[in-house]
């Protein structure tokens, strides 16, 4: 018990020597979360009510559930934060969840959810305002579908809204020519009310690598902002045009290789452009990025990071194949102030060129209480200086968490596309290589998730890892049958993680060496071709488990799937962990990666015993 209690104190309270991460959550400017109550139909006459267990709730907190003002649980609920109501008459019911401490219902922390009429089984239905089809200058026709999404509390009520990017059917990878339609960004409540629409305009190309939406409360006013790269012709949520409305910088091949580039902070509540400045770094000579046709210069990443350990900053990035530049900004509610710029072409930073991924991770990897940016095979320190570079080069997938339950260090599983570095597992803070599997092919996919309870810690695998590896690099299964490398999700209520591939959740069968179907979301669709990712995945509402946001085939609805499988665990929401919350904020960046917390979470917790994030493993379930 002593070891796990020490881990909790080190991880959450910022005590101890070289613990990873060492945040002081008392001072950090984070969201004020509500109860997150949601009610999901399990069948025709049964509803599962689910809600958040918060770190501000005393350990002895139990809960009462009310339907239309009448309490429907016989005894206060203590085992989980779910309740099944089999009343039969549930259409339009209003559910209320009240915390109870020492037998007394509390006035604070109450959550309410109103069931929509004719609610579907298994998910929340969010109706969308689909943009009209369009025609490019060369006569090509295109239509729209929902793509990447993020979350933010835009009105300060403690609950999340959905910020959604619409992709035209002619969106393009940077390596290809072709016109694209405008990119639209909408904000919807979970009940389907549209709050605003931003049109990024003809001078922002559509594709996975151009628009990275950073949605976060940056100034601490309780309401999230939205930060994106913009240009002349962008129209904010109030209809105001940024810059020159008539400007058109598209070349005859549909690329955008000239013209001003801006960085804009939008109000999350109204979509109004609050502040616009020049994007850093500017494009400059194309050759400085490695080619003359805008493939390498138009690669963008972004993230949120607590660079001073207290306040969230937004970091906007450009390039990773050759030159790499990161620019950190602070928003005080009135203007953006540049904190620092890291440039791999600056003298002394040569080792950082060509080391970036199509994604990134953020966390306090060196134990100083401030966030670092894990930019693939390289890490930038909180002060904008290079921390280390492995030199293994560019990759498509990266995972960072505490893989080893008996260590307080964060580790990184990274895959590389250079036909020699293969897959590598390293200490996140020092770059020390724990093991590496070289490869003679480009390794394009890799995954990390605790899927096998027979081995301590988080397992990992890639397209060329030789099978599933444990934290020591040992192969525990040489030929996993159809083991997905795309996404992961905590779904079924135990401490293992499930795999999410397209519209399928599957469970690894460690005895048989294959995956079993656990849940199908058909006919709903995933995004981004062979990446097969949802619009969003993460702990958005309800208990500690994760939700999956997908689009319907017509593209006019989002469906937020919530697990209705019973669970005997009650954990504080993952959203209160900074590493996890930031991993949701940057999930939409380029090649989407699944959420991961800054601590170990898995079945090894039960073997260790003790109290962990509000759950006492010494108690009988």
Coordinates of C-alpha atoms in Angstrom, one line a residue:
X1 CA 0.0 0.0 0.0
X2 CA 2.8 2.4 0.8
X3 CA 4.1 2.3 -2.7
X4 CA 0.9 3.2 -4.5
X5 CA 0.0 5.9 -2.0
X6 CA 3.4 7.5 -2.6
X7 CA 2.8 7.3 -6.3
X8 CA -0.5 9.1 -6.0
X9 CA 1.0 11.9 -3.9
X10 CA 4.0 12.3 -6.2
X11 CA 1.9 12.3 -9.4
X12 CA -1.0 14.4 -8.3
X13 CA 0.4 16.7 -5.5
X14 CA 3.9 17.4 -6.9
X15 CA 5.9 15.9 -4.1
X16 CA 9.0 13.7 -4.2
X17 CA 12.3 13.7 -6.1
X18 CA 12.3 13.0 -9.8
X19 CA 8.7 12.0 -10.2
X20 CA 7.1 12.2 -13.6
X21 CA 5.1 14.4 -13.9
X22 CA 5.5 16.7 -10.9
X23 CA 2.6 19.1 -11.2
X24 CA 1.4 21.3 -8.5
X25 CA -2.3 21.0 -9.1
X26 CA -3.2 23.4 -6.4
X27 CA -1.8 26.3 -8.5
X28 CA -2.4 25.1 -12.0
X29 CA -5.0 27.0 -14.0
X30 CA -7.3 24.2 -15.1
X31 CA -11.0 23.8 -16.0
X32 CA -13.7 23.7 -13.4
X33 CA -15.5 20.5 -14.2
X34 CA -19.2 19.9 -13.6
X35 CA -20.7 16.5 -12.7
X36 CA -20.9 15.5 -16.4
X37 CA -24.3 13.7 -16.0
X38 CA -25.5 11.8 -19.0
X39 CA -28.4 9.3 -19.5
X40 CA -28.2 6.7 -22.2
X41 CA -30.8 4.2 -23.3
X42 CA -29.7 0.6 -22.8
X43 CA -32.9 -0.8 -24.1
X44 CA -36.5 0.2 -24.8
X45 CA -37.3 0.7 -21.1
X46 CA -33.9 0.9 -19.4
X47 CA -31.6 3.9 -19.0
X48 CA -28.0 4.0 -17.6
X49 CA -27.3 7.3 -15.8
X50 CA -23.6 8.0 -15.5
X51 CA -21.6 10.9 -13.9
X52 CA -18.2 12.1 -12.9
X53 CA -16.4 11.3 -9.7
X54 CA -14.3 14.4 -9.0
X55 CA -11.1 14.8 -7.0
X56 CA -12.9 17.4 -4.9
X57 CA -15.3 14.7 -3.7
X58 CA -14.3 13.3 -0.4
X59 CA -13.5 9.6 -0.5
X60 CA -16.6 8.7 1.4
X61 CA -18.9 10.5 -1.1
X62 CA -21.9 8.5 -2.3
X63 CA -24.6 9.6 -4.7
X64 CA -28.4 9.7 -5.0
X65 CA -30.2 9.7 -8.4
X66 CA -33.5 11.4 -9.0
X67 CA -35.9 11.1 -12.0
X68 CA -38.3 14.0 -12.4
X69 CA -37.7 15.0 -8.8
X70 CA -38.2 11.5 -7.2
X71 CA -35.3 9.5 -5.8
X72 CA -34.9 6.2 -7.7
X73 CA -32.0 4.5 -5.8
X74 CA -32.8 2.6 -2.6
X75 CA -29.4 3.2 -1.0
X76 CA -26.7 5.8 -1.8
X77 CA -24.5 4.6 -4.7
X78 CA -21.0 3.9 -3.6
X79 CA -19.5 1.2 -5.9
X80 CA -19.5 3.0 -9.2
X81 CA -20.8 6.3 -10.7
X82 CA -23.5 4.6 -12.8
X83 CA -27.1 3.7 -12.1
X84 CA -29.6 1.7 -14.2
X85 CA -33.2 2.9 -14.3
X86 CA -35.6 0.3 -15.5
X87 CA -38.7 2.4 -15.1
X88 CA -40.1 1.9 -18.6
X89 CA -41.4 5.5 -18.8
X90 CA -38.2 7.4 -19.7
X91 CA -39.0 9.6 -22.7
X92 CA -38.2 13.2 -21.7
X93 CA -37.2 12.3 -18.2
X94 CA -35.0 14.7 -16.2
X95 CA -32.3 13.0 -14.1
X96 CA -30.5 14.7 -11.2
X97 CA -27.4 13.3 -9.4
X98 CA -26.6 14.6 -5.9
X99 CA -23.5 13.8 -3.9
X100 CA -24.0 12.6 -0.4
X101 CA -21.4 13.0 2.4
X102 CA -21.9 11.4 5.8
X103 CA -25.6 10.9 5.0
X104 CA -26.2 14.5 4.0
X105 CA -27.0 15.5 0.4
X106 CA -24.7 18.3 -0.7
X107 CA -25.8 21.5 -2.5
X108 CA -22.6 21.8 -4.5
X109 CA -21.7 19.3 -7.2
X110 CA -25.2 18.5 -8.3
X111 CA -25.6 17.5 -12.0
X112 CA -28.7 17.4 -14.2
X113 CA -29.5 15.8 -17.5
X114 CA -32.7 16.0 -19.6
X115 CA -33.4 12.9 -21.8
X116 CA -34.3 14.0 -25.3
X117 CA -37.5 12.6 -26.7
X118 CA -37.1 9.4 -28.7
X119 CA -33.5 9.1 -27.5
X120 CA -31.6 6.4 -29.5
X121 CA -30.1 3.3 -27.8
X122 CA -26.4 3.6 -26.9
X123 CA -25.5 7.1 -27.9
X124 CA -26.2 10.8 -27.9
X125 CA -27.5 12.2 -31.2
X126 CA -26.1 15.6 -32.2
X127 CA -27.7 17.0 -35.3
X128 CA -25.5 19.0 -37.6
X129 CA -25.8 21.9 -40.1
X130 CA -24.0 20.3 -43.0
X131 CA -22.4 22.9 -45.4
X132 CA -23.6 23.1 -48.9
X133 CA -21.7 21.4 -51.7
X134 CA -19.2 23.5 -53.8
X135 CA -17.3 23.8 -57.0
X136 CA -13.6 24.6 -57.4
X137 CA -12.2 27.0 -60.0
X138 CA -11.4 24.1 -62.3
X139 CA -14.9 22.8 -62.2
X140 CA -14.5 20.0 -59.6
X141 CA -17.4 19.4 -57.3
X142 CA -17.1 18.6 -53.7
X143 CA -19.2 17.9 -50.6
X144 CA -18.6 17.9 -46.9
X145 CA -18.4 15.4 -44.0
X146 CA -17.6 15.8 -40.3
X147 CA -14.0 15.3 -39.5
X148 CA -11.8 16.0 -36.5
X149 CA -13.4 17.4 -33.3
X150 CA -12.3 18.8 -30.0
X151 CA -14.0 19.7 -26.7
X152 CA -14.1 22.9 -24.7
X153 CA -16.4 24.5 -22.1
X154 CA -17.2 27.6 -24.1
X155 CA -19.9 29.0 -21.7
X156 CA -18.4 28.3 -18.3
X157 CA -21.0 25.9 -17.0
X158 CA -18.5 23.1 -16.4
X159 CA -19.7 20.9 -19.3
X160 CA -18.2 20.5 -22.7
X161 CA -19.3 21.6 -26.2
X162 CA -18.1 20.0 -29.4
X163 CA -15.8 22.0 -31.8
X164 CA -16.0 20.3 -35.2
X165 CA -14.0 20.6 -38.4
X166 CA -15.8 20.0 -41.7
X167 CA -13.6 18.5 -44.4
X168 CA -14.4 18.8 -48.1
X169 CA -14.3 15.6 -50.2
X170 CA -11.4 17.1 -52.1
X171 CA -9.1 17.7 -49.1
X172 CA -5.5 17.0 -50.0
X173 CA -2.3 15.8 -48.5
X174 CA 0.5 18.3 -48.9
X175 CA 2.3 15.9 -51.3
X176 CA -0.5 16.3 -53.9
X177 CA -1.8 19.1 -56.1
X178 CA -5.4 20.0 -56.3
X179 CA -7.9 22.7 -55.2
X180 CA -9.8 22.1 -52.0
X181 CA -13.1 23.6 -50.7
X182 CA -13.1 25.9 -47.7
X183 CA -12.6 24.5 -44.2
X184 CA -15.5 25.2 -41.8
X185 CA -15.3 24.9 -38.0
X186 CA -18.5 24.7 -36.0
X187 CA -19.4 24.7 -32.3
X188 CA -22.3 22.5 -31.1
X189 CA -23.7 21.8 -27.7
X190 CA -24.2 18.1 -26.8
X191 CA -27.9 18.6 -27.5
X192 CA -27.2 19.7 -31.0
X193 CA -27.5 23.5 -30.8
X194 CA -25.1 25.2 -33.2
X195 CA -23.4 28.2 -31.6
X196 CA -21.3 29.5 -34.5
X197 CA -19.5 28.7 -37.7
X198 CA -16.1 29.9 -38.8
X199 CA -15.2 29.8 -42.5
X200 CA -11.4 29.6 -42.8
X201 CA -11.7 30.8 -46.5
X202 CA -10.1 29.9 -49.8
X203 CA -6.5 30.7 -48.6
X204 CA -6.4 27.9 -46.0
X205 CA -6.1 24.5 -47.7
X206 CA -8.1 21.5 -46.5
X207 CA -6.3 18.4 -45.2
X208 CA -5.0 16.7 -42.1
X209 CA -1.8 18.8 -41.9
X210 CA -3.1 22.4 -42.3
X211 CA -5.6 23.2 -39.6
X212 CA -4.9 22.2 -36.1
X213 CA -7.6 23.4 -33.7
X214 CA -6.4 24.3 -30.2
X215 CA -9.5 24.5 -27.9
X216 CA -8.7 25.4 -24.3
X217 CA -9.4 28.0 -21.6
X218 CA -6.1 30.0 -22.0
X219 CA -6.9 33.0 -19.9
X220 CA -8.5 31.4 -16.9
X221 CA -12.0 33.0 -17.3
X222 CA -13.7 29.7 -17.3
X223 CA -14.5 29.8 -21.0
X224 CA -12.5 28.0 -23.7
X225 CA -10.9 29.9 -26.7
X226 CA -10.2 28.4 -30.1
X227 CA -6.8 29.2 -31.7
X228 CA -6.2 28.4 -35.4
X229 CA -4.0 29.5 -38.3
X230 CA -6.0 31.9 -40.6
X231 CA -5.5 34.0 -43.7
X232 CA -7.0 36.8 -45.8
X233 CA -10.7 35.9 -46.3
X234 CA -11.3 34.0 -43.1
X235 CA -14.8 34.8 -41.8
X236 CA -15.3 34.6 -38.0
X237 CA -18.4 33.3 -36.2
X238 CA -20.0 36.8 -36.2
X239 CA -19.5 37.2 -40.0
X240 CA -16.5 39.6 -39.8
X241 CA -13.8 39.0 -42.4
X242 CA -10.2 38.9 -41.4
X243 CA -7.8 40.7 -43.8
X244 CA -8.6 41.1 -47.5
X245 CA -11.8 39.4 -48.5
X246 CA -11.0 39.4 -52.2
X247 CA -7.4 38.0 -51.9
X248 CA -6.8 34.6 -53.6
X249 CA -3.4 33.1 -53.2
X250 CA -4.1 29.7 -54.8
X251 CA -1.9 28.6 -57.6
X252 CA -3.2 26.9 -60.8
X253 CA -2.3 23.6 -59.1
X254 CA -4.5 24.5 -56.0
X255 CA -1.5 25.0 -53.7
X256 CA -1.1 28.0 -51.4
X257 CA 2.6 29.1 -51.5
X258 CA 2.4 32.8 -50.9
X259 CA 0.4 35.5 -49.1
X260 CA 0.1 36.5 -45.5
X261 CA -0.4 34.0 -42.7
X262 CA -2.2 34.8 -39.5
X263 CA -2.7 33.3 -36.0
X264 CA -6.2 34.1 -34.6
X265 CA -7.8 33.6 -31.2
X266 CA -11.5 33.1 -31.4
X267 CA -14.1 33.3 -28.7
X268 CA -15.3 29.8 -28.0
X269 CA -18.8 31.1 -27.1
X270 CA -19.4 33.3 -30.2
X271 CA -16.7 32.4 -32.7
X272 CA -15.7 36.1 -32.8
X273 CA -12.1 36.8 -33.8
X274 CA -10.6 38.3 -30.6
X275 CA -7.1 38.9 -31.8
X276 CA -5.0 38.3 -34.9
X277 CA -1.3 38.5 -35.4
X278 CA 1.2 37.1 -37.9
X279 CA 1.8 33.4 -37.9
X280 CA 5.2 32.4 -36.6
X281 CA 7.3 31.2 -38.3
X282 CA 6.4 32.7 -41.7
X283 CA 6.7 30.6 -44.8
X284 CA 9.7 32.5 -46.1
X285 CA 11.7 30.8 -49.0
X286 CA 10.2 27.4 -49.6
X287 CA 13.6 25.8 -50.1
X288 CA 14.4 26.6 -46.4
X289 CA 11.9 23.8 -45.6
X290 CA 13.3 21.2 -48.0
X291 CA 11.4 21.5 -51.3
X292 CA 10.0 24.1 -53.7
X293 CA 6.3 23.0 -53.9
X294 CA 5.1 23.4 -50.3
X295 CA 5.1 19.9 -49.1
X296 CA 7.5 20.4 -46.2
X297 CA 6.7 24.0 -45.6
X298 CA 3.0 23.4 -45.1
X299 CA 3.2 20.8 -42.3
X300 CA 1.7 22.1 -39.1
X301 CA 1.3 20.8 -35.6
X302 CA 0.1 22.5 -32.4
X303 CA -0.5 21.8 -28.7
X304 CA -1.4 23.2 -25.3
X305 CA 1.4 23.2 -22.7
X306 CA 1.8 24.4 -19.1
X307 CA 5.3 25.9 -19.8
X308 CA 5.5 27.7 -16.5
X309 CA 3.7 25.0 -14.6
X310 CA 0.7 27.3 -13.9
X311 CA -0.8 28.8 -17.0
X312 CA -1.6 27.0 -20.3
X313 CA 0.2 28.3 -23.4
X314 CA -0.6 27.5 -27.0
X315 CA 2.3 26.3 -29.1
X316 CA 2.0 26.6 -32.9
X317 CA 4.5 24.6 -35.0
X318 CA 5.7 24.3 -38.6
X319 CA 7.8 21.6 -40.2
X320 CA 9.3 18.3 -39.2
X321 CA 10.9 16.6 -42.2
X322 CA 13.8 19.1 -42.3
X323 CA 13.5 22.5 -40.5
X324 CA 11.3 22.5 -37.4
X325 CA 10.0 25.6 -35.6
X326 CA 7.8 25.9 -32.5
X327 CA 6.4 29.2 -31.3
X328 CA 4.9 29.5 -27.8
X329 CA 2.2 32.1 -27.1
X330 CA 0.3 33.3 -24.0
X331 CA -3.2 34.7 -24.1
X332 CA -4.2 37.1 -21.4
X333 CA -7.8 37.8 -22.7
X334 CA -6.7 40.8 -24.8
X335 CA -3.7 39.9 -26.8
X336 CA -1.2 37.2 -27.6
X337 CA 2.3 37.5 -26.2
X338 CA 5.1 35.4 -27.6
X339 CA 6.9 33.4 -25.0
X340 CA 9.6 31.9 -27.1
X341 CA 10.5 30.4 -30.5
X342 CA 12.5 27.3 -31.1
X343 CA 14.1 26.9 -34.5
X344 CA 16.1 23.8 -35.5
X345 CA 18.0 25.9 -38.0
X346 CA 19.4 28.1 -35.2
X347 CA 23.1 27.4 -34.5
X348 CA 23.4 24.7 -31.9
X349 CA 20.0 23.1 -32.8
X350 CA 21.2 21.1 -35.8
X351 CA 20.4 17.8 -34.1
X352 CA 16.7 18.7 -34.0
X353 CA 16.2 19.0 -37.7
X354 CA 14.2 16.2 -39.3
X355 CA 13.1 14.6 -36.0
X356 CA 9.4 15.6 -35.9
X357 CA 6.3 13.4 -36.2
X358 CA 2.9 13.8 -37.7
X359 CA 1.8 14.2 -34.1
X360 CA 3.2 15.2 -30.6
X361 CA 2.7 14.6 -26.9
X362 CA 3.0 17.0 -23.9
X363 CA 3.9 16.4 -20.3
X364 CA 6.4 17.2 -17.5
X365 CA 9.0 14.7 -18.6
X366 CA 12.0 15.9 -16.5
X367 CA 10.2 16.5 -13.2
X368 CA 10.6 20.3 -13.0
X369 CA 6.9 20.9 -12.7
X370 CA 6.6 22.4 -16.2
X371 CA 5.6 20.8 -19.5
X372 CA 7.9 19.7 -22.3
X373 CA 6.9 19.1 -25.9
X374 CA 7.7 15.6 -27.2
X375 CA 7.9 16.4 -30.9
X376 CA 8.6 12.9 -32.2
X377 CA 12.2 11.9 -31.8
X378 CA 13.1 15.2 -30.2
X379 CA 11.9 17.1 -27.1
X380 CA 11.8 20.9 -26.5
X381 CA 12.1 22.0 -22.9
X382 CA 9.6 24.3 -21.2
X383 CA 11.9 27.3 -21.8
X384 CA 12.1 26.8 -25.5
X385 CA 15.5 25.1 -25.6
X386 CA 16.2 21.7 -26.9
X387 CA 16.2 19.0 -24.2
X388 CA 17.4 16.1 -26.4
X389 CA 17.2 14.4 -29.8
X390 CA 17.5 10.7 -30.4
X391 CA 18.3 11.2 -34.0
X392 CA 15.9 8.4 -35.1
X393 CA 14.0 10.7 -37.4
X394 CA 10.4 11.3 -38.5
X395 CA 7.5 9.0 -37.6
X396 CA 3.7 8.7 -37.9
X397 CA 2.8 7.6 -34.4
X398 CA 3.9 8.3 -30.8
X399 CA 2.6 7.3 -27.4
X400 CA 3.6 8.7 -24.0
X401 CA 2.5 7.5 -20.6
X402 CA 3.9 5.7 -17.5
X403 CA 4.3 2.3 -19.1
X404 CA 6.0 0.7 -16.1
X405 CA 3.7 0.6 -13.0
X406 CA 6.7 0.2 -10.7
X407 CA 8.4 3.4 -12.0
X408 CA 7.5 7.0 -11.6
X409 CA 9.0 7.9 -15.1
X410 CA 7.2 8.7 -18.3
X411 CA 8.2 6.7 -21.3
X412 CA 7.7 7.1 -25.1
X413 CA 6.9 4.5 -27.7
X414 CA 7.8 5.9 -31.2
X415 CA 7.9 4.5 -34.7
X416 CA 10.0 5.8 -37.5
X417 CA 9.8 6.0 -41.3
X418 CA 13.4 5.9 -42.4
X419 CA 14.0 2.2 -43.1
X420 CA 16.5 1.7 -40.3
X421 CA 15.4 3.2 -36.9
X422 CA 12.2 1.0 -36.7
X423 CA 10.4 1.2 -33.4
X424 CA 11.9 2.6 -30.2
X425 CA 11.0 2.7 -26.5
X426 CA 12.7 5.4 -24.5
X427 CA 12.7 7.4 -21.2
X428 CA 10.7 10.5 -22.0
X429 CA 12.9 12.8 -19.8
X430 CA 16.4 11.7 -20.8
X431 CA 16.0 10.1 -24.2
X432 CA 17.7 7.0 -22.8
X433 CA 16.8 4.1 -25.2
X434 CA 15.2 1.3 -23.2
X435 CA 14.9 -1.0 -26.3
X436 CA 14.8 -0.6 -30.0
X437 CA 13.6 -2.9 -32.9
X438 CA 15.4 -1.8 -36.1
X439 CA 13.6 -2.3 -39.4
X440 CA 14.4 -2.1 -43.1
X441 CA 11.0 -0.7 -43.9
X442 CA 9.1 2.5 -43.1
X443 CA 7.3 1.8 -39.9
X444 CA 4.0 3.7 -40.4
X445 CA 1.9 2.5 -37.5
X446 CA 2.4 1.8 -33.8
X447 CA 0.2 1.4 -30.7
X448 CA 0.6 1.2 -26.9
X449 CA -2.1 -0.1 -24.5
X450 CA -2.3 -2.4 -21.5
X451 CA -4.2 -5.3 -23.1
X452 CA -2.7 -8.3 -21.4
X453 CA -2.9 -8.7 -17.6
X454 CA -0.2 -11.5 -17.5
X455 CA 2.6 -8.9 -18.0
X456 CA 3.2 -5.8 -15.9
X457 CA 2.6 -2.5 -17.5
X458 CA 1.6 -1.2 -20.9
X459 CA 2.1 -3.4 -24.0
X460 CA 3.3 -2.0 -27.3
X461 CA 3.5 -3.1 -30.9
X462 CA 4.0 -1.7 -34.4
X463 CA 3.9 -2.7 -38.1
X464 CA 7.4 -4.1 -37.7
X465 CA 7.9 -4.9 -34.0
X466 CA 7.9 -8.6 -34.4
X467 CA 4.8 -9.0 -32.3
X468 CA 3.5 -7.5 -29.0
X469 CA 6.3 -6.4 -26.7
X470 CA 6.3 -5.9 -22.9
X471 CA 8.0 -3.1 -21.1
X472 CA 11.3 -5.0 -21.2
X473 CA 11.2 -5.5 -24.9
X474 CA 10.2 -9.2 -24.7
X475 CA 7.9 -10.6 -27.4
X476 CA 4.8 -11.9 -25.7
X477 CA 2.9 -12.8 -28.9
X478 CA 4.7 -13.1 -32.2
X479 CA 1.7 -13.1 -34.6
X480 CA -1.2 -11.1 -33.3
X481 CA -4.2 -11.7 -35.6
X482 CA -5.5 -8.4 -36.9
X483 CA -4.2 -6.4 -33.9
X484 CA -5.1 -2.8 -34.7
X485 CA -2.5 0.0 -34.6
X486 CA -5.0 2.8 -35.0
X487 CA -6.7 3.9 -31.7
X488 CA -7.6 2.6 -28.2
X489 CA -10.4 3.2 -25.7
X490 CA -11.3 2.3 -22.1
X491 CA -14.7 0.8 -22.8
X492 CA -15.9 -2.3 -21.1
X493 CA -15.4 -1.4 -17.4
X494 CA -12.3 -3.5 -16.4
X495 CA -8.8 -2.0 -16.1
X496 CA -7.5 -3.3 -19.4
X497 CA -7.8 -1.1 -22.5
X498 CA -9.7 -2.0 -25.7
X499 CA -8.7 -1.4 -29.3
X500 CA -10.7 1.0 -31.5
X501 CA -10.4 0.6 -35.2
X502 CA -12.9 2.4 -37.4
X503 CA -16.3 1.7 -36.0
X504 CA -15.3 -1.4 -34.1
X505 CA -14.2 -1.9 -30.5
X506 CA -12.3 -5.2 -29.9
X507 CA -10.9 -7.0 -26.9
X508 CA -7.5 -8.8 -27.1
X509 CA -7.8 -12.5 -26.2
X510 CA -4.4 -13.2 -24.7
X511 CA -5.0 -17.0 -24.5
X512 CA -6.1 -17.4 -28.1
X513 CA -3.9 -14.7 -29.6
X514 CA -6.7 -12.9 -31.4
X515 CA -9.1 -9.9 -31.0
X516 CA -12.8 -10.5 -30.3
X517 CA -15.5 -8.1 -31.3
X518 CA -16.8 -6.2 -28.3
X519 CA -18.9 -3.4 -29.9
X520 CA -19.8 -2.4 -33.4
X521 CA -21.0 1.2 -34.2
X522 CA -22.1 0.3 -37.7
X523 CA -23.3 1.9 -39.9
X524 CA -21.5 5.0 -38.5
X525 CA -18.2 5.9 -40.1
X526 CA -14.6 6.8 -39.1
X527 CA -12.4 9.4 -40.7
X528 CA -9.1 9.8 -42.6
X529 CA -8.9 6.8 -44.8
X530 CA -6.8 3.9 -43.5
X531 CA -6.1 5.8 -40.3
X532 CA -9.8 4.8 -39.4
X533 CA -10.1 7.3 -36.5
X534 CA -13.2 8.7 -34.9
X535 CA -14.0 12.4 -34.8
X536 CA -12.9 12.2 -31.2
X537 CA -12.2 9.6 -28.5
X538 CA -11.8 10.3 -24.8
X539 CA -13.4 10.8 -21.4
X540 CA -16.0 13.5 -22.3
X541 CA -19.0 12.8 -20.1
X542 CA -20.1 10.4 -17.4
X543 CA -17.8 8.0 -15.4
X544 CA -14.1 7.4 -15.9
X545 CA -14.5 5.4 -19.1
X546 CA -14.1 6.9 -22.6
X547 CA -16.6 7.8 -25.3
X548 CA -16.3 7.5 -29.0
X549 CA -17.6 10.3 -31.4
X550 CA -18.5 9.2 -34.9
X551 CA -20.4 10.5 -37.9
X552 CA -23.4 9.0 -39.5
X553 CA -23.2 7.9 -43.2
X554 CA -25.2 10.9 -44.3
X555 CA -22.8 13.3 -42.6
X556 CA -25.6 15.3 -40.9
X557 CA -25.3 13.9 -37.4
X558 CA -22.6 13.1 -34.8
X559 CA -23.2 10.1 -32.5
X560 CA -21.4 10.2 -29.1
X561 CA -21.3 6.5 -28.0
X562 CA -21.2 5.9 -24.2
X563 CA -20.4 2.5 -22.7
X564 CA -23.4 1.0 -20.9
X565 CA -21.5 -2.1 -19.7
X566 CA -21.6 -2.3 -15.9
X567 CA -18.4 -1.5 -14.1
X568 CA -17.4 -2.1 -10.5
X569 CA -14.9 0.7 -10.4
X570 CA -15.1 4.3 -9.4
X571 CA -12.2 6.5 -10.4
X572 CA -11.7 10.3 -10.6
X573 CA -12.2 11.4 -14.1
X574 CA -9.2 11.3 -16.3
X575 CA -9.9 14.9 -17.3
X576 CA -8.3 16.1 -14.1
X577 CA -4.9 14.8 -15.2
X578 CA -3.1 17.5 -17.2
X579 CA -1.3 15.0 -19.5
X580 CA -4.6 13.3 -20.3
X581 CA -6.5 16.6 -20.8
X582 CA -3.9 18.0 -23.1
X583 CA -3.8 14.7 -25.1
X584 CA -7.5 15.3 -25.9
X585 CA -6.7 18.9 -26.9
X586 CA -4.0 17.7 -29.4
X587 CA -5.8 14.6 -30.6
X588 CA -7.1 16.4 -33.7
X589 CA -3.5 17.3 -34.8
X590 CA -2.5 15.7 -38.1
X591 CA -2.4 11.9 -37.6
X592 CA -4.7 11.5 -34.6
X593 CA -3.4 9.6 -31.6
X594 CA -5.4 8.1 -28.7
X595 CA -5.5 9.8 -25.3
X596 CA -3.1 8.7 -22.6
X597 CA -2.7 9.8 -19.0
X598 CA 0.5 10.8 -17.2
X599 CA 0.3 7.9 -14.8
X600 CA 0.1 4.1 -15.1
X601 CA -3.5 2.8 -15.4
X602 CA -4.2 -0.9 -15.7
X603 CA -4.7 -4.2 -13.9
X604 CA -1.3 -4.1 -12.1
X605 CA -2.9 -1.5 -9.7
X606 CA -4.9 -4.3 -8.1
X607 CA -1.8 -6.4 -7.6
X608 CA 0.0 -3.5 -6.0
X609 CA -3.0 -2.6 -3.8
X610 CA -3.6 0.7 -2.0
X611 CA -5.5 3.8 -2.8
X612 CA -5.4 5.3 -6.3
X613 CA -7.2 8.3 -7.7
X614 CA -10.2 7.8 -5.4
X615 CA -10.4 4.0 -5.6
X616 CA -9.3 1.8 -2.6
X617 CA -7.8 -1.5 -4.0
X618 CA -7.8 -2.9 -0.6
X619 CA -11.6 -3.0 -0.5
X620 CA -13.6 -5.9 -1.8
X621 CA -15.6 -4.9 -4.8

